[in-house]
XYZ file of N, CA and C in Angstrom:
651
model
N 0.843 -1.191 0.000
C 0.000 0.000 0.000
C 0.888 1.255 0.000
N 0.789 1.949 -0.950
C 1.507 3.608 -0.683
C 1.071 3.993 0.269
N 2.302 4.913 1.253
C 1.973 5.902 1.996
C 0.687 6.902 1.554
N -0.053 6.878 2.497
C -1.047 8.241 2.342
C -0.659 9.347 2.396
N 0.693 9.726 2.590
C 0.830 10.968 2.471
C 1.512 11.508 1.222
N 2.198 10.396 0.538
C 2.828 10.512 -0.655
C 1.429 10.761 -2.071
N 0.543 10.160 -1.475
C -0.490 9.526 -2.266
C -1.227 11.061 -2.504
N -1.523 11.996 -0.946
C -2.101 13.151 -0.722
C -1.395 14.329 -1.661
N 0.480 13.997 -1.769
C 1.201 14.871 -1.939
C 0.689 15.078 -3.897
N 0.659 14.177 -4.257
C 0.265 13.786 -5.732
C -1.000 14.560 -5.894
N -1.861 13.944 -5.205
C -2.991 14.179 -5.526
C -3.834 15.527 -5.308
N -3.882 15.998 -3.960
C -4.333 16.889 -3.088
C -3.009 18.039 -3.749
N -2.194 17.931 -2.772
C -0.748 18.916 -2.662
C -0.105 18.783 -1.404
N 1.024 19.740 -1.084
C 2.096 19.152 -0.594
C 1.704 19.715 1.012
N 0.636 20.661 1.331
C 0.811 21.166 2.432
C 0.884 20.527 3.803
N 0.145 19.257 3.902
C 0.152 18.697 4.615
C 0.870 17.168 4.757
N 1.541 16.602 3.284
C 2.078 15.244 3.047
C 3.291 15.067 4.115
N 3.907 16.538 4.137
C 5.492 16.274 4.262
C 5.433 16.209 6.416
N 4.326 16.364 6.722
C 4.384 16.416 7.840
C 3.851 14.857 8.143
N 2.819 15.129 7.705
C 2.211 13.204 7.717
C 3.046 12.287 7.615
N 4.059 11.988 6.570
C 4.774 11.375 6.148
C 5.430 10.957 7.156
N 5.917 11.861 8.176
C 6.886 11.500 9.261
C 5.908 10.530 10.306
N 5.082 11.067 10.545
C 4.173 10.214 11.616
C 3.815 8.868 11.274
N 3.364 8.863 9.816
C 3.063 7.452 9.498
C 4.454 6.354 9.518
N 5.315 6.798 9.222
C 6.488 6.023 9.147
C 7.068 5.858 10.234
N 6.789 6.863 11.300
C 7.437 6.275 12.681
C 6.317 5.148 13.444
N 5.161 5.120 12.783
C 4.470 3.889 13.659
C 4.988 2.644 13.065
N 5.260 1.771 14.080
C 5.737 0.289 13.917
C 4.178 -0.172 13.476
N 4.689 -2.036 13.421
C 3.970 -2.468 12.571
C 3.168 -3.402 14.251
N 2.380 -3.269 14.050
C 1.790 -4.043 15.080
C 0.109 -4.370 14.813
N -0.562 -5.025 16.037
C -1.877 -5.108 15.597
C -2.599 -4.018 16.048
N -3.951 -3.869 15.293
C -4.295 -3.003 15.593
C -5.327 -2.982 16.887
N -5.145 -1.881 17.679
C -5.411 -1.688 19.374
C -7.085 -0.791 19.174
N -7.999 -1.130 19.872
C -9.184 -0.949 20.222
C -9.038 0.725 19.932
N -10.306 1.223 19.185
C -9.872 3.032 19.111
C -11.137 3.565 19.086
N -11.035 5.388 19.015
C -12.400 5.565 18.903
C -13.309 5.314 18.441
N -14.848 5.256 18.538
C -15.793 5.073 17.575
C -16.280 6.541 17.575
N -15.766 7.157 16.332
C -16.834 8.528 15.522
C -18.363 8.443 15.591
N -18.932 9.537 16.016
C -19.949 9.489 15.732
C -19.976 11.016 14.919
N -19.914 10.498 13.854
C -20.030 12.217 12.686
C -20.432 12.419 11.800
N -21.853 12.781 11.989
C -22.682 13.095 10.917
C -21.761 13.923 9.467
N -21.905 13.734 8.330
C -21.687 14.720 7.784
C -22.238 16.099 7.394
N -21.829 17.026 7.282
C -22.243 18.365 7.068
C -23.412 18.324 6.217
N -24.061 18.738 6.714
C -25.722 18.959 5.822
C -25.622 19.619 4.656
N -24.539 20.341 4.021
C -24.161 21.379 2.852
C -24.216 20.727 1.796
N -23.545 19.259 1.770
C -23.738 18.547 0.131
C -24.086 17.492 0.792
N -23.977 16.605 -0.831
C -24.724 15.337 -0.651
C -23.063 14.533 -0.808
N -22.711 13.803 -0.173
C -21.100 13.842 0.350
C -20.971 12.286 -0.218
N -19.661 11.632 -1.153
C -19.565 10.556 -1.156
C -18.346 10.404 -1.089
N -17.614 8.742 -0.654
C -16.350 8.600 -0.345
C -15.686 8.572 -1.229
N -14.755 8.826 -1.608
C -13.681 8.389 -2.768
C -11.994 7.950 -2.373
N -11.982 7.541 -1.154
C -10.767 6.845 -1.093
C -11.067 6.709 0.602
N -10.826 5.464 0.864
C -10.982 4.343 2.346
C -9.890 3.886 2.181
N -8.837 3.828 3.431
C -7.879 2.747 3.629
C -7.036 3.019 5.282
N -7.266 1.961 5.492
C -7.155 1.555 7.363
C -5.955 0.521 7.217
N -5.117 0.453 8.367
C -3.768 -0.097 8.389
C -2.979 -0.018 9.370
N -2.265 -0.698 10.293
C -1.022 0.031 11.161
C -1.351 0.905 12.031
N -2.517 1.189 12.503
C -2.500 1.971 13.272
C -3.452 3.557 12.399
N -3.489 3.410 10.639
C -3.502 4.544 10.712
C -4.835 4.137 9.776
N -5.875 5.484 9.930
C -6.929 5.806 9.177
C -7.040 6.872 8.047
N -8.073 6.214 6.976
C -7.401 8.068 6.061
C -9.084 7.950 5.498
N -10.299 8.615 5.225
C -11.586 8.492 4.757
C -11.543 9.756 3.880
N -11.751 10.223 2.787
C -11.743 10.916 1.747
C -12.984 11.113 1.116
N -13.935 12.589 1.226
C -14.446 12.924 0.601
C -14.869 13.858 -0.656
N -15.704 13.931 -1.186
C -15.686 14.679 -2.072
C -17.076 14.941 -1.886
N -17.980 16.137 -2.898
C -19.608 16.053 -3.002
C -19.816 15.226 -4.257
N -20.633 14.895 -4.625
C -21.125 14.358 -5.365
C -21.523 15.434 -6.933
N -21.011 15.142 -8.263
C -20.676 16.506 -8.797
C -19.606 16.990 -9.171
N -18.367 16.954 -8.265
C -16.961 17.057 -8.366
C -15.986 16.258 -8.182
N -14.876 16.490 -8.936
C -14.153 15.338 -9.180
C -13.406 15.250 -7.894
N -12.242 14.073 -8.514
C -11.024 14.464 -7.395
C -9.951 15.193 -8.018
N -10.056 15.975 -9.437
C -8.874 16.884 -9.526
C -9.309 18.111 -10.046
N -10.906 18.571 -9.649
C -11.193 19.309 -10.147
C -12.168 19.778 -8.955
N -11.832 19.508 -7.479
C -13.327 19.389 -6.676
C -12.645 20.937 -6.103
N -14.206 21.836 -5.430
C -13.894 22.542 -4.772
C -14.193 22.400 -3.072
N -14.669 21.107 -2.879
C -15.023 20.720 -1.234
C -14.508 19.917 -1.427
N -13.922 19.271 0.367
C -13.308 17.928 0.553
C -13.644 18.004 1.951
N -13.829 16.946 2.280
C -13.639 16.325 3.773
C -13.116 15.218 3.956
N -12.080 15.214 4.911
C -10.756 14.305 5.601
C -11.124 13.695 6.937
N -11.121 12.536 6.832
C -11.291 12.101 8.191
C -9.820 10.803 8.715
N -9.074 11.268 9.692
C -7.639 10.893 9.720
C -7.626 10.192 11.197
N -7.182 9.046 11.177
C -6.311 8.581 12.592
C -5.120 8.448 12.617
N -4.137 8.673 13.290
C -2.480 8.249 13.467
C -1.712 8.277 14.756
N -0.770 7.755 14.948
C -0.173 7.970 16.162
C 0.372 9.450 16.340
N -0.186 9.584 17.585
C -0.140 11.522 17.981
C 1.321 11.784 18.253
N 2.291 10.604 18.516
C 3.699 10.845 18.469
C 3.673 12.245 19.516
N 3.438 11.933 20.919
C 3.549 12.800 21.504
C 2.829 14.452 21.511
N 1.642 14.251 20.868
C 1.672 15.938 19.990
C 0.178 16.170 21.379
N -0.239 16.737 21.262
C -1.225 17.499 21.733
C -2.139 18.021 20.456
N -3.329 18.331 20.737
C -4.137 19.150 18.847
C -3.654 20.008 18.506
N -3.203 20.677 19.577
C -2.769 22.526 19.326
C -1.601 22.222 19.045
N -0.497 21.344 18.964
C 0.544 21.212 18.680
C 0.814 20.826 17.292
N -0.081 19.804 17.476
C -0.703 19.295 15.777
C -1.105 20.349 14.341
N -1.613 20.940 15.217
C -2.475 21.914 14.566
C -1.369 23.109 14.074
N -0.457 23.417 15.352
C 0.504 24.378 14.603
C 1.120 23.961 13.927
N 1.648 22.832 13.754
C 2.666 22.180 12.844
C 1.990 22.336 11.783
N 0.861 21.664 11.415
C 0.188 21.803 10.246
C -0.038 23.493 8.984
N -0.003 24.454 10.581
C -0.116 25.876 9.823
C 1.414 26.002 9.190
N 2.120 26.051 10.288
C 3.476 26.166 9.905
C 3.739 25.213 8.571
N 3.555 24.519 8.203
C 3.717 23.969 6.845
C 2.911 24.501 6.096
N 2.353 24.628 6.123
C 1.258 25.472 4.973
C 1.477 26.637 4.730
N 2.264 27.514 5.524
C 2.337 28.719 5.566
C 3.602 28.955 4.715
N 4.033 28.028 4.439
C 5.792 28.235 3.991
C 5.384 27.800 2.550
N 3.804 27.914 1.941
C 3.718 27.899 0.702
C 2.254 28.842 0.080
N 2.230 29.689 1.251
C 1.414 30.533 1.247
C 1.849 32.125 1.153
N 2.318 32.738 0.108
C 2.340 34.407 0.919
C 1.601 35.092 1.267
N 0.276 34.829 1.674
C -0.537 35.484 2.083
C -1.059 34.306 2.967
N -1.249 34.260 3.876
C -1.723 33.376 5.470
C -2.140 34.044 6.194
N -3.043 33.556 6.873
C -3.472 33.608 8.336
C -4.008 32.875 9.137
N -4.571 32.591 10.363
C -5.225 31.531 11.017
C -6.351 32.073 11.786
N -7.547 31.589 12.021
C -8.363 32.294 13.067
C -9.072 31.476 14.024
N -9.760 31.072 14.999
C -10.182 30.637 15.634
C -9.820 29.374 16.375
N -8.991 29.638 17.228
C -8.300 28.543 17.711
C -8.997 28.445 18.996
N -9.758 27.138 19.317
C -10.611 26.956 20.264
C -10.306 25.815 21.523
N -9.546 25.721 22.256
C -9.696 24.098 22.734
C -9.952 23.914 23.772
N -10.196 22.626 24.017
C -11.182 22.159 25.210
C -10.528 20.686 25.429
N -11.321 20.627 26.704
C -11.853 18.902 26.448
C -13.014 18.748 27.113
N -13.502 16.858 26.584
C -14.708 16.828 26.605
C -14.145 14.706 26.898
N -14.992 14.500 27.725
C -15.000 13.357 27.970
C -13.324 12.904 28.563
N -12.321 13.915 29.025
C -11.448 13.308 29.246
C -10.621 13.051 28.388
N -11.291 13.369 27.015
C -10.082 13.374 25.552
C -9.956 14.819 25.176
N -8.787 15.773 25.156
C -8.238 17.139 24.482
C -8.941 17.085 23.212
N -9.071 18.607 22.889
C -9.514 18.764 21.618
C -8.983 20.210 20.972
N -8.768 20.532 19.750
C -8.507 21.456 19.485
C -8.721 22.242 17.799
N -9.701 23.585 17.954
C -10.199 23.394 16.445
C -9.371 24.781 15.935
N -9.357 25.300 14.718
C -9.006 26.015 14.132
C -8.426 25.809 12.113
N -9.198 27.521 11.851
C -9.095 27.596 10.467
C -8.136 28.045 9.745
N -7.368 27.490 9.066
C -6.343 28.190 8.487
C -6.923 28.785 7.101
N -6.169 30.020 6.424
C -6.309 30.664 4.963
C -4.709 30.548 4.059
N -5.040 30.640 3.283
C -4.109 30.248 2.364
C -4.116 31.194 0.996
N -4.387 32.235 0.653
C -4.309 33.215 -0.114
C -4.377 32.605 -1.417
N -3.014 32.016 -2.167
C -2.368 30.804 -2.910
C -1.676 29.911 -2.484
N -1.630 28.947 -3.088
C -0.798 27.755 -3.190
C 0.165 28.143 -4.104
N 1.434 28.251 -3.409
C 2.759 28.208 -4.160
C 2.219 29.343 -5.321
N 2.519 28.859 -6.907
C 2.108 29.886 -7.693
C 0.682 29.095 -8.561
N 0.376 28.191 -7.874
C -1.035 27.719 -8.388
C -2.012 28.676 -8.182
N -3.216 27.893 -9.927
C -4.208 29.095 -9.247
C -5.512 29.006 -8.788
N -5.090 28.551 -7.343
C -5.724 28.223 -6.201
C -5.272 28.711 -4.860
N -6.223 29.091 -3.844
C -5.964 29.187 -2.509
C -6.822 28.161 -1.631
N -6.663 27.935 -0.619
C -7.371 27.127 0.501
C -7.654 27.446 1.520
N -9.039 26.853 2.294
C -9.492 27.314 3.450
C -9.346 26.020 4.268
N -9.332 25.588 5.039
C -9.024 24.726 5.886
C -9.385 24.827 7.212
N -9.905 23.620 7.767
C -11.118 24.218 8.894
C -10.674 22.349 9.651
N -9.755 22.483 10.661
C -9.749 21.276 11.028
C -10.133 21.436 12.804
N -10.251 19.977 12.924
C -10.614 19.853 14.594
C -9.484 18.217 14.500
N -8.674 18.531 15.721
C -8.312 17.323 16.255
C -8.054 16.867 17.622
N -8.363 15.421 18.056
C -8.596 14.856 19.141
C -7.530 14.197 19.561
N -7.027 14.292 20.681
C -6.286 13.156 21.008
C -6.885 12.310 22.514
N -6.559 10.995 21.550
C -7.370 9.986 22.878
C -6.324 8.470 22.397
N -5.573 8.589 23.654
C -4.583 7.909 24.121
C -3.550 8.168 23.481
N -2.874 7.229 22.449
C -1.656 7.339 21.642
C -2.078 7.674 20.233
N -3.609 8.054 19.758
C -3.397 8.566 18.496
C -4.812 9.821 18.112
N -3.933 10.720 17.292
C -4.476 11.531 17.098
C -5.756 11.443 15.748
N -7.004 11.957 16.111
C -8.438 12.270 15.159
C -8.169 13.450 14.495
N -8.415 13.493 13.413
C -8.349 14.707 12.715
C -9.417 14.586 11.754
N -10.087 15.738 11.803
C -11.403 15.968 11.303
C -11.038 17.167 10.284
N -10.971 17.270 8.847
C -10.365 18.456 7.790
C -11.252 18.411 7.334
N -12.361 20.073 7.296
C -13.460 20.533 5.803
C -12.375 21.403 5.272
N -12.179 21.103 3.983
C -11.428 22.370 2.813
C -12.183 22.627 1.812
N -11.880 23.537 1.212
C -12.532 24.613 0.071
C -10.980 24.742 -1.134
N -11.391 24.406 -1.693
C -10.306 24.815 -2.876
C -11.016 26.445 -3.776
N -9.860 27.547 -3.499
C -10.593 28.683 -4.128
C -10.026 29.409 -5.088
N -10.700 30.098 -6.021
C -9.601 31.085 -6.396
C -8.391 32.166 -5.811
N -7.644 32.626 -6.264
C -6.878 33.580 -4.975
C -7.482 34.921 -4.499
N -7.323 34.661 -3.366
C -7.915 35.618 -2.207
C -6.704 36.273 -1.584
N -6.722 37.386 -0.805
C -6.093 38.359 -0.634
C -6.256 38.123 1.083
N -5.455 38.633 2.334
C -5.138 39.023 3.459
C -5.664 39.951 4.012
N -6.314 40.670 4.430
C -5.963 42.135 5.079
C -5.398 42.679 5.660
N -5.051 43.754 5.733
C -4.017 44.417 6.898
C -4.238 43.647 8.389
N -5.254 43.817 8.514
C -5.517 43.109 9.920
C -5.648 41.472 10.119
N -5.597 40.915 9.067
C -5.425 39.362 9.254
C -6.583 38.619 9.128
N -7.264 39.530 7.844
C -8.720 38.855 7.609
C -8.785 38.365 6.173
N -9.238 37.199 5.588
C -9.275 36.840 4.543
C -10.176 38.052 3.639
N -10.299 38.018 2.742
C -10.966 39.369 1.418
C -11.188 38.313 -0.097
N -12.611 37.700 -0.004
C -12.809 36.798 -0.802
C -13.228 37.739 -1.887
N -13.868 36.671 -3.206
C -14.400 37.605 -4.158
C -15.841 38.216 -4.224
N -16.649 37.958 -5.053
C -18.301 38.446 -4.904
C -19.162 37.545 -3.895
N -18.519 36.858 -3.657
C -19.327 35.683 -2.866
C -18.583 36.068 -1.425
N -18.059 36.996 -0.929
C -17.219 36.838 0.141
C -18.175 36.781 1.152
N -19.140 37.376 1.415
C -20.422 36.916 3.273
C -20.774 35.888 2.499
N -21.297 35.240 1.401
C -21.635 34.139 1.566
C -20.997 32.824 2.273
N -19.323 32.804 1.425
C -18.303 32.028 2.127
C -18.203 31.975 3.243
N -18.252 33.118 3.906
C -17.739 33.315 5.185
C -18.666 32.573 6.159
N -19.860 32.749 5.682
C -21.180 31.757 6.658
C -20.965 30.938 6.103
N -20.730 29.998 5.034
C -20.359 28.583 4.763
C -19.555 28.129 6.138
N -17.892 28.942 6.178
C -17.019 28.976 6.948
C -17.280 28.204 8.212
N -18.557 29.588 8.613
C -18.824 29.454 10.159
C -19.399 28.126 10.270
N -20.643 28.028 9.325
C -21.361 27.098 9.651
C -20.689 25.534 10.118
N -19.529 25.772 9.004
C -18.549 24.304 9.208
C -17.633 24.363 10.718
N -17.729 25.485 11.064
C -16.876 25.461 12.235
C -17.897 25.061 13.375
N -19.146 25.666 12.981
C -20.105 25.509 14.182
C -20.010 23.910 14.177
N -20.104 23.188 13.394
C -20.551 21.771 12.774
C -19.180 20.898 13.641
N -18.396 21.382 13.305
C -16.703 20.680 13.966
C -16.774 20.789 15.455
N -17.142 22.178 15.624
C -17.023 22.439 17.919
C -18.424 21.702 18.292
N -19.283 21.544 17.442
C -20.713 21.258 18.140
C -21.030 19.787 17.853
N -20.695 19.149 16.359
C -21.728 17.501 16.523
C -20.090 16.999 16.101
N -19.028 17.345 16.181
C -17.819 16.448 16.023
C -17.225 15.966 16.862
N -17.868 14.909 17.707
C -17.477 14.582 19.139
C -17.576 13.357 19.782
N -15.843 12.983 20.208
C -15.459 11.559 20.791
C -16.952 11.113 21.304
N -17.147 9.778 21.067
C -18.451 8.724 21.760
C -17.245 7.227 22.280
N -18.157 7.040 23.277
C -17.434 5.785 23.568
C -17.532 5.094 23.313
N -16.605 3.698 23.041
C -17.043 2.396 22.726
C -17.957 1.696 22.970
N -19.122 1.897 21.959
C -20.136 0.363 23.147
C -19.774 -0.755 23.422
N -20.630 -0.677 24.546
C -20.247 -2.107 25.349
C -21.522 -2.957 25.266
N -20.911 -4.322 24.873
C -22.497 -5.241 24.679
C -23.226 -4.963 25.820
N -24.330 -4.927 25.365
C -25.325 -5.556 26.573
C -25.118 -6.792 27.158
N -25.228 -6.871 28.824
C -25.488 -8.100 29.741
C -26.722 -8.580 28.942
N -26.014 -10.576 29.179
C -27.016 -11.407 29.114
C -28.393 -11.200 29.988
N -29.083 -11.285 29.360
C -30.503 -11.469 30.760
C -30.730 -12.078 30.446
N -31.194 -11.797 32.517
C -30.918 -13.141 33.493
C -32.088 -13.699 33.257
N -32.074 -15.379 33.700
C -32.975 -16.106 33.285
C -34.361 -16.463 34.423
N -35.299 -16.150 33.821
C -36.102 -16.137 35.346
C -36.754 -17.466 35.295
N -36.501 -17.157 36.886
C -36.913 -18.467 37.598
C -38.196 -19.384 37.282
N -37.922 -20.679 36.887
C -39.630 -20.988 36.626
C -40.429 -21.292 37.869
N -41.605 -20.928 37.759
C -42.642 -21.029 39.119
C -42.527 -22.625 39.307
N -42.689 -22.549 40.868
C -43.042 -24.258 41.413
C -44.457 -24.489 41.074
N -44.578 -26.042 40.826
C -45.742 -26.226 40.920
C -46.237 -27.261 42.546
């Protein structure tokens, strides 16, 4: 099986491969250990189908697209990721992730960095902007939440593939004619990530029941 991050770097782009890459390759090969069960609706915005599943080693990768758009031509995606957290925390995760992205962005920023926990598992959300990609002509919005619960990290990614967008002085994205529309897209996905994107526990079978007693006669 190719690395998923080599696979992402091809396909997607490089912002996030070269960091992945390291994590997946430092997990050994072992069996795989009891993990979260998601409970995550998808976003009510499209009608959402998978286009790439593959589980392994420890690591998860679920790939969406809407239904409508390709995979080299889409302007939505949703990522749904497990891996070993290799020590990280979300917010740690999460900066690493800007910090790579940013070193192919001249125009960046980040906004809403939120974290918590909830059930005893850390959490941590925030949106990155991306002006352009390198000298492609595209920019990205990026809207992730990630969990850590035990030794591996959840990562939950909505992106937008856009035309190029501009910064503001003050560190606000400046979309095109559609810019309040986007921007409530934005929110809505963020509301969607802090509010129904959230660790559930493993069920546990139900106890046998017990057998009742038959009456004397």
């Amino acid at each position: 099986m190719r690395h998923l991050a080599l696979d992402s770097l091809v396909r997607l782009s490089a912002r996030l491969a070269l960091f992945a890459a390291g994590l997946m390759l430092a997990l050994p090969a072992r069996a795989e250990a009891p993990t979260l069960h998601w409970r995550l609706p998808l976003p009510a915005d499209q009608a959402w189908r998978i286009v790439d599943l593959r589980e392994g080693n420890g690591i998860r990768h679920e790939e969406y697209v809407p239904r409508g758009q390709g995979l080299e031509d889409y302007r939505d995606r949703l990522l749904v990721q497990r891996f070993g957290a290799q020590d990280m925390s979300p917010e740690a995760y999460l900066g690493h992730i800007a910090a790579g992205l940013a070193k192919h962005c001249p125009a960046f920023t980040t906004s809403g960095l939120v974290s918590g926990e909830r059930d005893g598992l850390p959490h941590a959300t925030r949106t990155a902007y991306c002006g352009r990609f390198d000298t492609r002509p595209y920019g990205y919005v990026i809207t992730q939440k990630a969990i850590r619960d035990g030794d591996h990290l959840f990562v939950v990614e909505r992106e937008w593939r856009l035309p190029p967008f501009t910064i503001s002085s003050e560190g606000l994205p400046v979309f095109d004619a559609d810019d309040e529309a986007l921007k409530r897209e934005i929110k809505l996905v963020v509301r969607w990530l802090t509010g129904q994107v959230l660790p559930a526990p493993i069920p546990q079978p139900a106890p046998p029941a017990a057998d009742r007693p038959r009456p004397r006669r």
